[in-house]
Structures are given as structure tokens and as C-alpha cells.
Coordinates of C-alpha atoms and ligand atoms in Angstrom, one line a residue:
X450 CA -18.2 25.2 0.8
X451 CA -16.1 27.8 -1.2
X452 CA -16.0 29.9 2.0
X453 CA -14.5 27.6 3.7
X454 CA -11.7 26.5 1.1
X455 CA -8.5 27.2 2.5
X456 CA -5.9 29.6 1.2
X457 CA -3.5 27.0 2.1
X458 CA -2.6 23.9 4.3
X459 CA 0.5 23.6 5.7
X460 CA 1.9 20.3 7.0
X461 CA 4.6 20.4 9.7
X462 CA 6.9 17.6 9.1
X463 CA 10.6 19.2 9.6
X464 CA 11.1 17.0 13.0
X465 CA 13.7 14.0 13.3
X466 CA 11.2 11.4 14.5
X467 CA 14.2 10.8 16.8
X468 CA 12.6 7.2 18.5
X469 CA 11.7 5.9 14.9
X470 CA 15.4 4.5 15.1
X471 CA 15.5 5.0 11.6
X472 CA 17.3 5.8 8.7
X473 CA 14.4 6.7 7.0
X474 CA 12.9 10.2 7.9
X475 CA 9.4 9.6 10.1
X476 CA 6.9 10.7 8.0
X477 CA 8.4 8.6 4.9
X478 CA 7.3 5.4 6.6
X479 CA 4.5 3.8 5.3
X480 CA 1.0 2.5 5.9
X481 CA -1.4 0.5 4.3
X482 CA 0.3 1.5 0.9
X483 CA 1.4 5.2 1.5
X484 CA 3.7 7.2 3.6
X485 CA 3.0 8.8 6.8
X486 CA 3.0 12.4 5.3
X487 CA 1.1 11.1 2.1
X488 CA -1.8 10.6 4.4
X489 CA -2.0 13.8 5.7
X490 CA -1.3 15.3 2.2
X491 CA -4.1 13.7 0.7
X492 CA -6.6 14.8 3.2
X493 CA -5.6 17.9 2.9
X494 CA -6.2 17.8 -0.3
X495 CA -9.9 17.2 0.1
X496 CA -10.0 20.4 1.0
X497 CA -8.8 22.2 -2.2
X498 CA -6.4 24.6 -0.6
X499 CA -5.3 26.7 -3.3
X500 CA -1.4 26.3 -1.9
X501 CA -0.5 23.2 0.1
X502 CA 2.8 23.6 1.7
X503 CA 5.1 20.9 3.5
X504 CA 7.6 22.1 6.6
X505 CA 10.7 20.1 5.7
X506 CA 14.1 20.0 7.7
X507 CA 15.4 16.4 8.7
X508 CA 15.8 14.4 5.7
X509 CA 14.7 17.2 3.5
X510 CA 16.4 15.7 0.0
X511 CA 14.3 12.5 0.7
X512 CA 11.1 14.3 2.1
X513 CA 11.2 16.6 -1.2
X514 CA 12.2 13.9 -3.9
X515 CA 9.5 11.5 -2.0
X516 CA 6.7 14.9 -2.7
X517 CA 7.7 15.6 -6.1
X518 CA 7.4 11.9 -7.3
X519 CA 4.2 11.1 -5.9
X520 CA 2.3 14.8 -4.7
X521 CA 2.9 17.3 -8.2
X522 CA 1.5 20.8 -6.9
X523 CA 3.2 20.3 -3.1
X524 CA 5.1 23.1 -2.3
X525 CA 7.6 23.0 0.3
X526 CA 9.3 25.2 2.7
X527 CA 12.4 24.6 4.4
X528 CA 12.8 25.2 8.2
X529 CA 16.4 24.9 8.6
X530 CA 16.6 24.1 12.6
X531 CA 13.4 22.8 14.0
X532 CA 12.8 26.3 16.7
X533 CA 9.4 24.9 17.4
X534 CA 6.0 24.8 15.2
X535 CA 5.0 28.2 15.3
X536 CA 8.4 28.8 13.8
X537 CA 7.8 25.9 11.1
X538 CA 4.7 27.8 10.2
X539 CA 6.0 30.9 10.3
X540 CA 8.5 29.4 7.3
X541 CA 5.8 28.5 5.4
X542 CA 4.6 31.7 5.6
X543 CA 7.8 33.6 4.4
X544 CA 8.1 30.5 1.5
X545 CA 4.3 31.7 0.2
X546 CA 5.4 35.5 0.4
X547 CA 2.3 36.7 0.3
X548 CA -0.5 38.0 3.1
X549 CA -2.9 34.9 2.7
X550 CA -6.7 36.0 2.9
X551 CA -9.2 33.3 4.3
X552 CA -8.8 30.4 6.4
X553 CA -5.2 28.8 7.1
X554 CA -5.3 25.3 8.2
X555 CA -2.0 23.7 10.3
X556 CA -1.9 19.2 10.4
X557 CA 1.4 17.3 11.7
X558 CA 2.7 15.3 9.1
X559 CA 2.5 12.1 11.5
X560 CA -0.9 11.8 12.1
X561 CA -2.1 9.2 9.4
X562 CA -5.6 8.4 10.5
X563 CA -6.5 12.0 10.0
X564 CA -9.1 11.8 7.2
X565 CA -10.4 14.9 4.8
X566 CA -13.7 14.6 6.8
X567 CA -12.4 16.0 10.0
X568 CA -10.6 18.2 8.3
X569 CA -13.8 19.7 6.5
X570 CA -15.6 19.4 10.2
X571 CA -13.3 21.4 11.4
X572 CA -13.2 24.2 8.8
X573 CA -16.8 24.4 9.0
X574 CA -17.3 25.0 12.2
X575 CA -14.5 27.7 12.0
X576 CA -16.4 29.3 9.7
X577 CA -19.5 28.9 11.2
X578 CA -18.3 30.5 14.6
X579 CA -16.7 33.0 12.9
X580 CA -13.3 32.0 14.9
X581 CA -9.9 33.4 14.4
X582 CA -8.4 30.2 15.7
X583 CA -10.0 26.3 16.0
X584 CA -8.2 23.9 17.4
X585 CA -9.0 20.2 16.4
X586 CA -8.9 18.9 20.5
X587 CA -10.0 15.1 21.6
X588 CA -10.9 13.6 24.6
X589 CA -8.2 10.7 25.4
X590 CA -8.0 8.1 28.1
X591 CA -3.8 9.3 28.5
X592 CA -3.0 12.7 28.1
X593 CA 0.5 12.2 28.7
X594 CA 3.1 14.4 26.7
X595 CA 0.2 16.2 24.9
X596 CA -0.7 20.3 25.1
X597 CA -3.4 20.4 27.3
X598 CA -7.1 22.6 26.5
X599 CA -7.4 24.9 28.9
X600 CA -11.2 26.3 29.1
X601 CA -12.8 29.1 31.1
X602 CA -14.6 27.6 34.6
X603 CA -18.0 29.6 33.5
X604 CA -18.0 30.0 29.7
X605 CA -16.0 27.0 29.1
X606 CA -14.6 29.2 26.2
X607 CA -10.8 27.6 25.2
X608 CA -8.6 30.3 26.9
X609 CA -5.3 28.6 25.6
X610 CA -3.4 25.4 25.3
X611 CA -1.0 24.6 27.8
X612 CA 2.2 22.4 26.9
X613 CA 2.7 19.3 29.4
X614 CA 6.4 20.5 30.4
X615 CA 4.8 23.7 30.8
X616 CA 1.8 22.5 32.7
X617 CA 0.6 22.4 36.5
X618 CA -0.8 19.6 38.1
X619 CA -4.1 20.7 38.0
X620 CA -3.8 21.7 34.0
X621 CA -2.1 17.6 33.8
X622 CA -5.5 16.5 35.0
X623 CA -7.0 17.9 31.7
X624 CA -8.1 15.0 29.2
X625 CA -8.7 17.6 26.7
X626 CA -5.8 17.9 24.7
X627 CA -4.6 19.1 21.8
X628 CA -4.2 17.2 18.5
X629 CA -1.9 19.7 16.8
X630 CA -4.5 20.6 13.8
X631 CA -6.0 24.0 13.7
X632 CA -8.2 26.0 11.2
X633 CA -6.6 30.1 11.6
X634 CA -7.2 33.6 9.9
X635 CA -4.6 33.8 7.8
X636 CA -4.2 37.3 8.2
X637 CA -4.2 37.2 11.9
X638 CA -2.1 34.2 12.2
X639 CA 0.5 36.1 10.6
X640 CA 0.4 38.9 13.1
X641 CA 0.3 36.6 16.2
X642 CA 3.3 34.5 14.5
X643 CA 5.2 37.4 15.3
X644 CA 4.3 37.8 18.9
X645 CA 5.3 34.5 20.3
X646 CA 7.9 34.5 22.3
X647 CA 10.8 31.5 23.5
X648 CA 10.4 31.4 27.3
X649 CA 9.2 28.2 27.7
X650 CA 10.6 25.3 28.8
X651 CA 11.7 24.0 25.3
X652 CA 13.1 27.5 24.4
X653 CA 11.0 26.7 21.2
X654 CA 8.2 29.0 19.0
X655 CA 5.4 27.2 19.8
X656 CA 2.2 27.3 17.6
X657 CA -0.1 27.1 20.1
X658 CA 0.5 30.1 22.1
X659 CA -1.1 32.2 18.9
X660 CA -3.9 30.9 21.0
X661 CA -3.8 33.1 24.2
X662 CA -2.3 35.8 21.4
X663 CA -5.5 36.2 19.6
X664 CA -7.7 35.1 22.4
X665 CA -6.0 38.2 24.6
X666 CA -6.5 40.7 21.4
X667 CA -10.1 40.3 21.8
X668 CA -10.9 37.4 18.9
X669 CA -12.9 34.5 18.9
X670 CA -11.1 31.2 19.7
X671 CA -12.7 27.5 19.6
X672 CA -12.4 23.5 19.9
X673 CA -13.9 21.3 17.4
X674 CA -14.0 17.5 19.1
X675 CA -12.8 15.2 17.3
X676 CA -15.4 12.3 17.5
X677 CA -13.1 9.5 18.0
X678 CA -9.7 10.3 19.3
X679 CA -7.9 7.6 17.8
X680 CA -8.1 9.3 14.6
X681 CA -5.3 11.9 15.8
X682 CA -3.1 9.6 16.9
X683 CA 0.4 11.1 16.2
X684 CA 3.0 8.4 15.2
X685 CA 6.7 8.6 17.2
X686 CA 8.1 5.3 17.6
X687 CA 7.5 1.6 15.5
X688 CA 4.6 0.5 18.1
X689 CA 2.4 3.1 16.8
X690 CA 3.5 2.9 13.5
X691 CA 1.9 -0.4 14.0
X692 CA -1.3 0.5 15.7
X693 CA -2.2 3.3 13.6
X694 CA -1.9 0.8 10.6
X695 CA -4.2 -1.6 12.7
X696 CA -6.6 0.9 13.0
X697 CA -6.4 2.1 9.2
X698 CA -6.5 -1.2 8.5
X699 CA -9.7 -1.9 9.9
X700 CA -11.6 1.2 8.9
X701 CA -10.7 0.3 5.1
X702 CA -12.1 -3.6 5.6
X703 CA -15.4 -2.1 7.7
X704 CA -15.9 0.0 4.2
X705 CA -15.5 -2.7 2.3
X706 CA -17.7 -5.1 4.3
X707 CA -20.3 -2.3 4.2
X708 CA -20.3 -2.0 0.6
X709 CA -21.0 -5.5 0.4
X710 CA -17.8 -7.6 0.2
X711 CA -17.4 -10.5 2.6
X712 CA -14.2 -10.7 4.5
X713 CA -13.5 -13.9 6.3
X714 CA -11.3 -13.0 9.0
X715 CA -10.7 -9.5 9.2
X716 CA -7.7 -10.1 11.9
X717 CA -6.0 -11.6 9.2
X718 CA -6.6 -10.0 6.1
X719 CA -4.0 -6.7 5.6
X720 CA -5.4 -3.9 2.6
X721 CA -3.8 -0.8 1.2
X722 CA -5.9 2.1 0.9
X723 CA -5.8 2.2 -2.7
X724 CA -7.2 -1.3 -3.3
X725 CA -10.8 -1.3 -4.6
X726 CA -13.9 -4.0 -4.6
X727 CA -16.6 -4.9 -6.2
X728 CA -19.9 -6.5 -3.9
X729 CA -20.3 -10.2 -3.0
X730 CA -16.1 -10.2 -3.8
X731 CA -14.8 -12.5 -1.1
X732 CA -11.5 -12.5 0.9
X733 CA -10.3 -15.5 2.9
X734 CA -7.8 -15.2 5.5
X735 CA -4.2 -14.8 4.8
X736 CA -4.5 -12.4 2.0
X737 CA -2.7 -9.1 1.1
X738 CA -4.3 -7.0 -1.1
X739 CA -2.0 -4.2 -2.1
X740 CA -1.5 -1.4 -4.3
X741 CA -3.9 -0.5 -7.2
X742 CA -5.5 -3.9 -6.3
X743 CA -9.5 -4.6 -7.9
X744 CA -11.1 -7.6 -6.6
X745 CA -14.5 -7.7 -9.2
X746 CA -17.7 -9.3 -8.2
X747 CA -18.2 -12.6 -6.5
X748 CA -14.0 -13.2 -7.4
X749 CA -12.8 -15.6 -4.2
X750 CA -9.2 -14.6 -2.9
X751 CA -7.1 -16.4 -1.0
X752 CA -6.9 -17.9 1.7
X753 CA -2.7 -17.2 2.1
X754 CA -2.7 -14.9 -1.3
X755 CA -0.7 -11.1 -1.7
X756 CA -1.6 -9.5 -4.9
X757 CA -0.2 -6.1 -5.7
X758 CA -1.6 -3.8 -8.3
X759 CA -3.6 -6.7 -9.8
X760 CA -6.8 -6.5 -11.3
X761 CA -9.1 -10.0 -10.4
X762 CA -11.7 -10.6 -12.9
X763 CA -15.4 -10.9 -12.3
X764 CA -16.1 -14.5 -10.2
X765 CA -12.5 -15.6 -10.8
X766 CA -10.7 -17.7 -8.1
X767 CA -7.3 -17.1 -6.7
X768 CA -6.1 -19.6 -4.1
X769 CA -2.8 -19.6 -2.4
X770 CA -1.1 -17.2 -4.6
X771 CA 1.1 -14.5 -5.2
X772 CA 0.6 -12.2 -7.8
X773 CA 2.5 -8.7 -9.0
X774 CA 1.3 -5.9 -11.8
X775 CA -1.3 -8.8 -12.9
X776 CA -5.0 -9.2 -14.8
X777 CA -6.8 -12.3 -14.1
X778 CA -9.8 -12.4 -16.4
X779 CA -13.8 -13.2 -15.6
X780 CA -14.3 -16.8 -14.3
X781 CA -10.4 -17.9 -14.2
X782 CA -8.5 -20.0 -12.1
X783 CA -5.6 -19.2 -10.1
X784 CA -3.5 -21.5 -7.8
X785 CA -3.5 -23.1 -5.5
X786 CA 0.6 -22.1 -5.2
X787 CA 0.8 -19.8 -8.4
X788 CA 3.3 -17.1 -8.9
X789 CA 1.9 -14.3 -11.3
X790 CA 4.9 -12.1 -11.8
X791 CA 4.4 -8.4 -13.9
X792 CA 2.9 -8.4 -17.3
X793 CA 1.0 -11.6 -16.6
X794 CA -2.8 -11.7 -18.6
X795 CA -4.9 -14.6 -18.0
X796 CA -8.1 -14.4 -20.2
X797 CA -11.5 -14.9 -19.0
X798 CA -11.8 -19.1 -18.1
X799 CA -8.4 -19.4 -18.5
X800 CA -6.5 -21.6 -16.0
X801 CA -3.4 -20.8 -13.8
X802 CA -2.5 -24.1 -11.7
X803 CA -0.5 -25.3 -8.8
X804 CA 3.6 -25.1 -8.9
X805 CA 3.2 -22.7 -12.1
X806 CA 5.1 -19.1 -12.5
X807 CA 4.5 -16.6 -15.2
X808 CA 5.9 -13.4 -16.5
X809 CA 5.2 -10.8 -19.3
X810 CA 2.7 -13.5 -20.8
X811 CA -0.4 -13.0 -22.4
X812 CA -2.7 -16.2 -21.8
X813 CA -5.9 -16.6 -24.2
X814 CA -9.5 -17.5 -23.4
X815 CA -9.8 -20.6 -21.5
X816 CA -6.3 -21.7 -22.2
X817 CA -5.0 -23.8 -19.2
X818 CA -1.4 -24.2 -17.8
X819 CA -2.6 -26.2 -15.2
X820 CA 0.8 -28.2 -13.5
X821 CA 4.5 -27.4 -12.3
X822 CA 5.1 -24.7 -15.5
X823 CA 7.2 -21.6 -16.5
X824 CA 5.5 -19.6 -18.8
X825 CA 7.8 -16.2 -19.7
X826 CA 7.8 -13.8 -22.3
X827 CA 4.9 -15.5 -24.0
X828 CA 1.8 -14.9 -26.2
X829 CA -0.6 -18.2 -25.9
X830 CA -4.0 -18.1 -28.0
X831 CA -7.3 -19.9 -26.8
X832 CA -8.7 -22.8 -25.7
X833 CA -5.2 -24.1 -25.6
X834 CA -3.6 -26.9 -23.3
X835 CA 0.0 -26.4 -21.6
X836 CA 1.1 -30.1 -20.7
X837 CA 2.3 -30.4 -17.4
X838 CA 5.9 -29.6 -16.3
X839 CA 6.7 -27.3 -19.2
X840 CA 9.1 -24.7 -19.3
X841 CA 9.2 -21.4 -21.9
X842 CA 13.0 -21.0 -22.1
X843 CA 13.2 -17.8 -22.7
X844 CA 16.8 -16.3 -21.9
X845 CA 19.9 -17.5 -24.0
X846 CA 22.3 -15.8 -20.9
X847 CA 22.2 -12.8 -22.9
X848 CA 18.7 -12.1 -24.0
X849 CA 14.9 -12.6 -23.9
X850 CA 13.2 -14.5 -26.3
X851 CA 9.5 -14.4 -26.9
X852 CA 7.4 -17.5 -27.5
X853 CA 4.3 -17.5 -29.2
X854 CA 1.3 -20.4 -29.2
X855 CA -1.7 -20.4 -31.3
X856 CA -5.1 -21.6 -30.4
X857 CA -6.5 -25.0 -29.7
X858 CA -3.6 -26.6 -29.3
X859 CA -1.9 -29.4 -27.1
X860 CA 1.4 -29.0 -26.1
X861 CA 2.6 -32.6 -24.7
X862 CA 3.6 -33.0 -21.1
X863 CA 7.4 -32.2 -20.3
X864 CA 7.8 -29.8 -22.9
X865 CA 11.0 -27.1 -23.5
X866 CA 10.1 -24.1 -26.2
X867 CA 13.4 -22.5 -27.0
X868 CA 12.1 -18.8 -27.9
X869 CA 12.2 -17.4 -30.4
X870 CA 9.6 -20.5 -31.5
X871 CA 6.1 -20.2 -33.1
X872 CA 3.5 -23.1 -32.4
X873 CA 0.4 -22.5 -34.9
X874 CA -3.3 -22.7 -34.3
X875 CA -4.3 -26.5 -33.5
X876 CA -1.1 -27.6 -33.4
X877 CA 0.1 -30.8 -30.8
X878 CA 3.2 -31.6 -29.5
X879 CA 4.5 -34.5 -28.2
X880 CA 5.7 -35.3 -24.5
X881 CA 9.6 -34.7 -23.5
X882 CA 9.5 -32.7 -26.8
X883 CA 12.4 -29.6 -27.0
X884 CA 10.7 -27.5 -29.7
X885 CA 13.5 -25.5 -31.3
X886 CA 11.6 -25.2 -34.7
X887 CA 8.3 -23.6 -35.1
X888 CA 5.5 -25.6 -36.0
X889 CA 3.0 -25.5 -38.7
X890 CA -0.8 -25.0 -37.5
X891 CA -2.5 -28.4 -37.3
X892 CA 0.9 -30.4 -37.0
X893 CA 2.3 -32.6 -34.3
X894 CA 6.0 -32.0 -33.7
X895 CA 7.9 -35.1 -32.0
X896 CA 11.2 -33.8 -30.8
X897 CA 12.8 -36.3 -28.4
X898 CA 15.3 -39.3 -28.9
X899 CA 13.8 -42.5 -30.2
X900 CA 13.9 -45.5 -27.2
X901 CA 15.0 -48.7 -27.4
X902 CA 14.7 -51.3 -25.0
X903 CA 18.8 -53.8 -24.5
X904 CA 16.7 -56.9 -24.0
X905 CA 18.2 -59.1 -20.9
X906 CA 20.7 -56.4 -19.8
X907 CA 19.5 -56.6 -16.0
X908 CA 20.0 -60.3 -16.0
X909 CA 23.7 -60.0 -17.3
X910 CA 25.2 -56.5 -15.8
X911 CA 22.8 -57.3 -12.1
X912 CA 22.8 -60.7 -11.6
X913 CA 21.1 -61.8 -8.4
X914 CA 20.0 -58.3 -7.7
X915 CA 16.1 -57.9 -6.7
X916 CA 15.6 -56.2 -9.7
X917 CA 16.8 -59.6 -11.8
X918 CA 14.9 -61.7 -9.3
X919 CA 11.6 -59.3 -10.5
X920 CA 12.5 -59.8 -13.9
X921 CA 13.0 -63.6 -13.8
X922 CA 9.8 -63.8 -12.0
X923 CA 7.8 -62.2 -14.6
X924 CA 9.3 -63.9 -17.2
X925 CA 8.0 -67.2 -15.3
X926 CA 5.2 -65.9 -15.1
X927 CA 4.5 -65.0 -18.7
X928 CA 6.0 -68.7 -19.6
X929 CA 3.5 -70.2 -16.9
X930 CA 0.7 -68.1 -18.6
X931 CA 1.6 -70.0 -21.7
Ligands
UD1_2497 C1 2.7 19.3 19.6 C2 1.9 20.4 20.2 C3 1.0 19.8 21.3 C4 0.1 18.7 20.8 C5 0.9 17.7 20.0 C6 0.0 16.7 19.3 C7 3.1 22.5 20.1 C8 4.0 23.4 20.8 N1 2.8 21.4 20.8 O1 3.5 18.7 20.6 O2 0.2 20.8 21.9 O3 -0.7 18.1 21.8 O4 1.8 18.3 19.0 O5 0.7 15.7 18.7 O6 2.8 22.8 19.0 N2 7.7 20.3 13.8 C9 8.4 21.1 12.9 N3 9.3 22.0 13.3 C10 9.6 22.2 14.6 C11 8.9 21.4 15.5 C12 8.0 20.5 15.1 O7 8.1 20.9 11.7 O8 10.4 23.0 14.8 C13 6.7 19.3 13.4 C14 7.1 17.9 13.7 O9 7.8 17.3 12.6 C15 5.8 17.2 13.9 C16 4.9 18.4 14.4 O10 5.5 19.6 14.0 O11 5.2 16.8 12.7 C17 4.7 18.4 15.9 O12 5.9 18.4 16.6 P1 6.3 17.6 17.8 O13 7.7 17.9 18.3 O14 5.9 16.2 17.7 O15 5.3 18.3 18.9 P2 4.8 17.7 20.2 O16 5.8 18.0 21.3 O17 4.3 16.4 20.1
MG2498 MG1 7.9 17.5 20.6

């Protein structure tokens, strides 16, 4: 394998991306939870190249800021006016300084779908042939637009690559075509760099007429197939931004469905590529798994659920919920119509119910919150009960307040804690309560304004209304009782 570890890879992405009609540069879009060029970087990486360098020109600032943040140990060289990709490479190159021994491998930064595995195909068979040049080619149904593999009649050798504006009819008829990914000699790539010439119909340095170069010089050149050509599918425009995330898309559920997790219906169920799962997990439609998202063993998610970077416990249940930067512990309940904003722990049993929100709070062991409830900036023990329709009033217009509950306790129904409030372990609370005071463990704090009932007031301030017709009638009735 070391013998075929690359002295570098080198990523073109200086090009507009003209028909993404975007203000975003192309290869910053997204997919399944990471940008266009973040794809290809990270195959790449699988590779271990000891320098990995990035082509940048449009959006350069963006490109580079985008690298540095996510990608430490990118390198990138600038190719001020986009002259072609032999000229992009040839600025990476110049931006290594240095006469690069061993294999150089070239990607696009907009094919996505690439993965490190055809990647390491196709610098092992470069080795293995002893080539100077290998050219990643595919078979597709439409070779419209693409450089075209042209091979020797007898040997069916690759004698060069042939752009479409450049091509004949005949060389149009080719469904051979080039997918713009090549393993080199670094040595020899640098030599043939310098021999390509402009006079073609783009006026541009392109890459692959090193091709004929080396080919003409007397060295070996080669095509590794790609096995399915869908994986090279280069991204120009928003329709296949969408249909290479499609086809992402379904290669990460088909891994997870063969590693044991059951996924209701695929069609409607959208991953990121950093989500992980345990076996027998199970996804119902409608869900959205995103970021640094782990659904644990036989855990149920959705149907009609997005969670990002949220970590489901072992057999818990999430149902109709939306959940950000969250941990949701073995066996608990979530939903149905949750919102689990960041810093939100649920302990293991604990409960999560219909109409509730939550934020930065830490809920205990099988502590329920189970109805039409805020719970912010909160600490809650175990075993506790949240009565239904209680808010955590946690912001004075200025600041945030924490609010901390003990264990075993029961908070009444209708309940406002004015933070910064303390409830102790096995303390109750009484419905409609505004707790404003903190309450001693083991109390019951009644905090609401005593009733009393104006005897007869209906009869004198409504007369003749239904209401005093109701009234009279039941007080009939208790006399007829009598
Ligand atoms: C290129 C290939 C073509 C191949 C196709 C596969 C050449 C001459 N043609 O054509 O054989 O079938 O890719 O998709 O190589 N780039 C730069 N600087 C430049 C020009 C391009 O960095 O000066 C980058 C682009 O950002 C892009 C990649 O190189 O990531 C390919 O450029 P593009 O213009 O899309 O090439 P194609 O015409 O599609
Ligand atoms: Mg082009």
C-alpha cells in the first residue's frame, strides 16, 4: 500500500460554477452534511497523500476560510485566471515547489460521489501497470460535453483523450469518457505540464493532453473503469446538485440497512454522512438525521422527526420531533411534537411529551415533563413529575436565570418557576403556583390567590340570561332533592 501513497493530491476547484446561479462558490454547496469539495477532500484523504493541495480562484476567500475551518493540513494554491486544468495543476505544482517523486493523483472538486475506494482502485492499478498516466474513465449512457477515451483499433491501448468541442463525429460516438481523475508520475507530469500547448478550441491548458504527451514519449498510459458511472458524476447546475445528493443518500441508508438497521421508507428518510447507527435502530418515514447524529440500538425515530448532532439512547423513542445538539438517554420518551433545542439531557426512562420545548436543561432519571411545557436553563433530579402546562421563566429581559429541581418531586399542574428558584428533593407544589421562593425538600409550596365564590351574583348582574336560567334550575333541583 505504501507504494502506492501519493506524494500529493491535488483538487481542481478554481472554476465559477457559472450555472449554479449562485452566490455561493460551486464546490461550497452542500450534501448530505458536507460541501461539495469536502467530499472529494476527504477521499482523498483515504489515501494519505503526504501534501493535499486545493486549486482555488473564484471565491477564493470563501473556498480558503471554508478549508481552514473544517480541513487543517489542506494546502492551497491560487490559480489566478482559470487558463484551463493543466494550468490549475501546473499552480499546484509551483505552490509545492518541489520535484514530487511517486504517484500524483488529479480529482475535480465537484464530483461528490467519488469515494476513497476508487480512488485507491485507481492507484493500484497505476501501480500495478507501471503507468505514467491512469485515467479514472466510465462507460455513460450520455456522453455529451465530456472528453472522450480515445483507444487504439488493435491494442485498445488509451492513445489520448479527446475534448467534445474538439472532437469528430466519429470520436462523439465514444461512450468512454473521461471522468477528470487521474493517477500520474509526478516527475513526468511536471515535464509534460510544460509541453501542452493552447490551440484548442477553448484556448485553455488542458490536463488531459499530458496524455498524448507521455503516450508519444514512449510511456505507458491506461484507463481504470470506474464500476458504476454514477459515482463520477460532476455537479454544474442545482438538478444535479440534487441527484448526486439522491444518490449519496441512498448509498448511506443501503449501509445502514446492511449493517442491520431497518429503514421504513427509504424515499423519505434524508441522512448526512456523518450520522451513525446502532443494529435493529429503526427509522420511520419523514425523518432527518443530521450531523453528528447516533441512533443506538433498537431506538424508534420518527415518523416526521430532524435531529441534528443528537445522540438517541439505547431503545428510546422519538416521535414527531425536532431535536438540535441533544442526548436522549436509554429507554426515554420523546414526542409526539417535542422540541429539544441545544444543551438538552434527558436521562435514561425519562419522559419528553407532546407540546413541550427544552433548552440547556439537564433532565434526571425517569423524570417526566410530559404536557404543553418550557423547560430552559434547568437542572431537574429523578424520578420527578413536571405538571402539565408549566413554564421555567428563565429570562428577566436582560438575563438567564437557572432553575434547579430536586428528586421525587411533584410540581403541580400550571406552574411558573421564576429562576433563580431552588425546589428540594421530594418537594410538591401546588397547581397555578408562581414559585418565586425556593422550597425546602419535602414541602408543598401553595402560591396562588385564595378563591372565593360571590354567592347569587349571576342571578343579580345576568338576569334572564341562560346562564341564570342554569343556575335557577339547579337550585330547583337541589330544593326538589330535598
Ligand atoms: C473536464 C475534462 C474532461 C472531462 C470532464 C469531467 C479537461 C480539459 N477536460 O472538462 O475531459 O470529461 O472534466 O467532468 O480537463 N478548473 C480549474 N481551473 C481551470 C479550469 C478548470 O480549477 O482553469 C477546475 C474546475 O473548477 C473543475 C475542474 O477543474 O472542478 C474541471 O473543469 P471544467 O471546466 O468543469 O472541465 P470540463 O469542461 O467539464
Ligand atoms: Mg469546462
Amino acid at each position: 500500500m505504501s507504494a502506492n501513497r501519493p506524494a500529493a493530491v491535488v483538487v481542481l476547484a478554481a472554476g465559477e460554477g457559472t450555472r449554479m446561479k449562485s452566490k455561493t462558490p460551486k464546490v461550497l454547496h452542500e450534501i448530505a452534511g458536507r460541501s461539495l469539495v469536502g467530499h472529494v477532500v476527504s477521499a482523498a484523504r483515504e489515501l494519505d497523500p503526504e501534501h493535499l493541495v486545493v486549486v482555488v480562484g473564484h471565491g477564493r476567500e470563501q473556498v480558503r476560510a471554508h478549508l481552514e475551518e473544517h480541513y487543517a493540513g489542506t494546502r492551497t494554491a491560487v490559480q489566478e485566471q482559470q487558463n484551463g486544468t493543466g494550468h490549475a495543476v501546473r499552480m499546484a505544482l509551483e505552490e509545492l515547489g518541489q520535484s514530487l517523486e511517486g504517484p500524483v493523483v488529479v480529482v475535480c472538486g465537484d464530483t461528490p460521489l467519488l469515494s476513497g475506494e476508487t480512488l485507491r482502485g485507481l492507484t493500484a492499478t497505476h501501480a500495478a501497470d507501471g503507468n505514467a498516466v491512469t485515467v479514472l474513465s466510465a462507460e455513460v449512457p450520455d456522453s455529451t460535453g465530456y472528453g472522450r477515451i480515445v483507444r487504439d483499433g488493435v491494442s485498445g491501448a488509451v492513445t489520448a483523450i479527446v475534448e467534445h468541442k474538439d472532437a469528430s463525429e466519429a470520436q462523439r460516438a465514444i461512450k468512454e469518457i473521461n471522468s477528470g481523475v487521474f493517477a500520474f508520475d509526478g516527475g513526468l507530469l511536471a515535464d509534460a505540464l510544460g509541453k501542452v500547448r493552447t490551440d484548442n478550441s477553448q484556448g485553455e491548458e488542458y490536463l488531459t493532453d499530458v496524455l498524448g504527451i507521455l503516450r508519444e514519449a514512449g510511456h505507458r498510459v491506461g484507463a481504470s473503469v470506474a464500476a458504476d458511472h454514477r459515482e463520477i458524476l460532476g455537479i454544474n447546475n442545482r438538478v444535479q446538485l440534487a441527484q448526486a445528493r439522491a444518490l449519496l443518500n441512498e448509498r448511506l441508508l443501503v449501509a445502514a440497512m446492511t449493517a442491520g438497521v431497518t429503514v421504513l421508507d427509504p424515499s423519505s428518510v434524508l441522512v448526512d454522512v456523518t450520522v451513525t447507527f446502532e443494529r435493529d435502530a429503526v427509522i420511520h418515514p419523514g425523518t432527518q438525521l443530521l450531523g453528528a447524529t447516533h441512533v443506538a440500538e433498537d431506538a424508534e425515530v420518527g415518523p416526521n422527526t430532524r435531529l441534528r448532532d443528537t445522540v438517541v439512547g439505547r431503545g428510546a423513542r422519538v416521535d414527531n420531533t425536532v431535536a438540535d445538539s441533544s442526548v436522549i438517554g436509554e429507554g426515554a420518551s420523546v414526542g409526539p411534537f417535542a422540541y429539544l433545542r441545544p444543551g438538552t439531557r434527558l436521562g435514561a426512562k425519562g419522559k419528553i411529551g407532546t407540546y413541550v420545548e427544552t433548552k440547556n436543561a439537564s433532565i434526571g432519571e425517569g423524570t417526566k415533563v410530559p404536557h404543553l411545557s418550557y423547560v430552559g436553563d434547568a437542572t431537574i433530579g429523578e424520578y420527578s413529575n413536571i405538571g402539565a402546562a408549566s413554564v421555567f421563566v428563565n429570562y428577566d429581559g436582560q438575563k438567564k436565570h437557572h432553575t434547579t429541581i430536586g428528586s421525587h418531586c411533584r410540581t403541580g399542574s400550571d406552574n411558573m418557576f421564576v429562576a433563580p428558584v431552588t425546589v428540594g428533593d421530594g418537594a410538591y407544589t401546588a397547581a397555578g403556583s408562581v414559585i418565586t421562593k425556593d422550597v425546602p425538600p419535602g414541602s408543598l409550596a401553595v402560591a396562588r390567590g385564595q378563591q372565593r365564590n360571590i354567592e347569587g351574583w349571576v342571578a343579580r348582574k345576568r338576569p334572564g340570561s341562560a346562564a341564570a336560567q342554569a343556575a335557577q334550575a339547579a337550585a330547583e333541583g337541589v330544593d326538589g332533592e330535598n
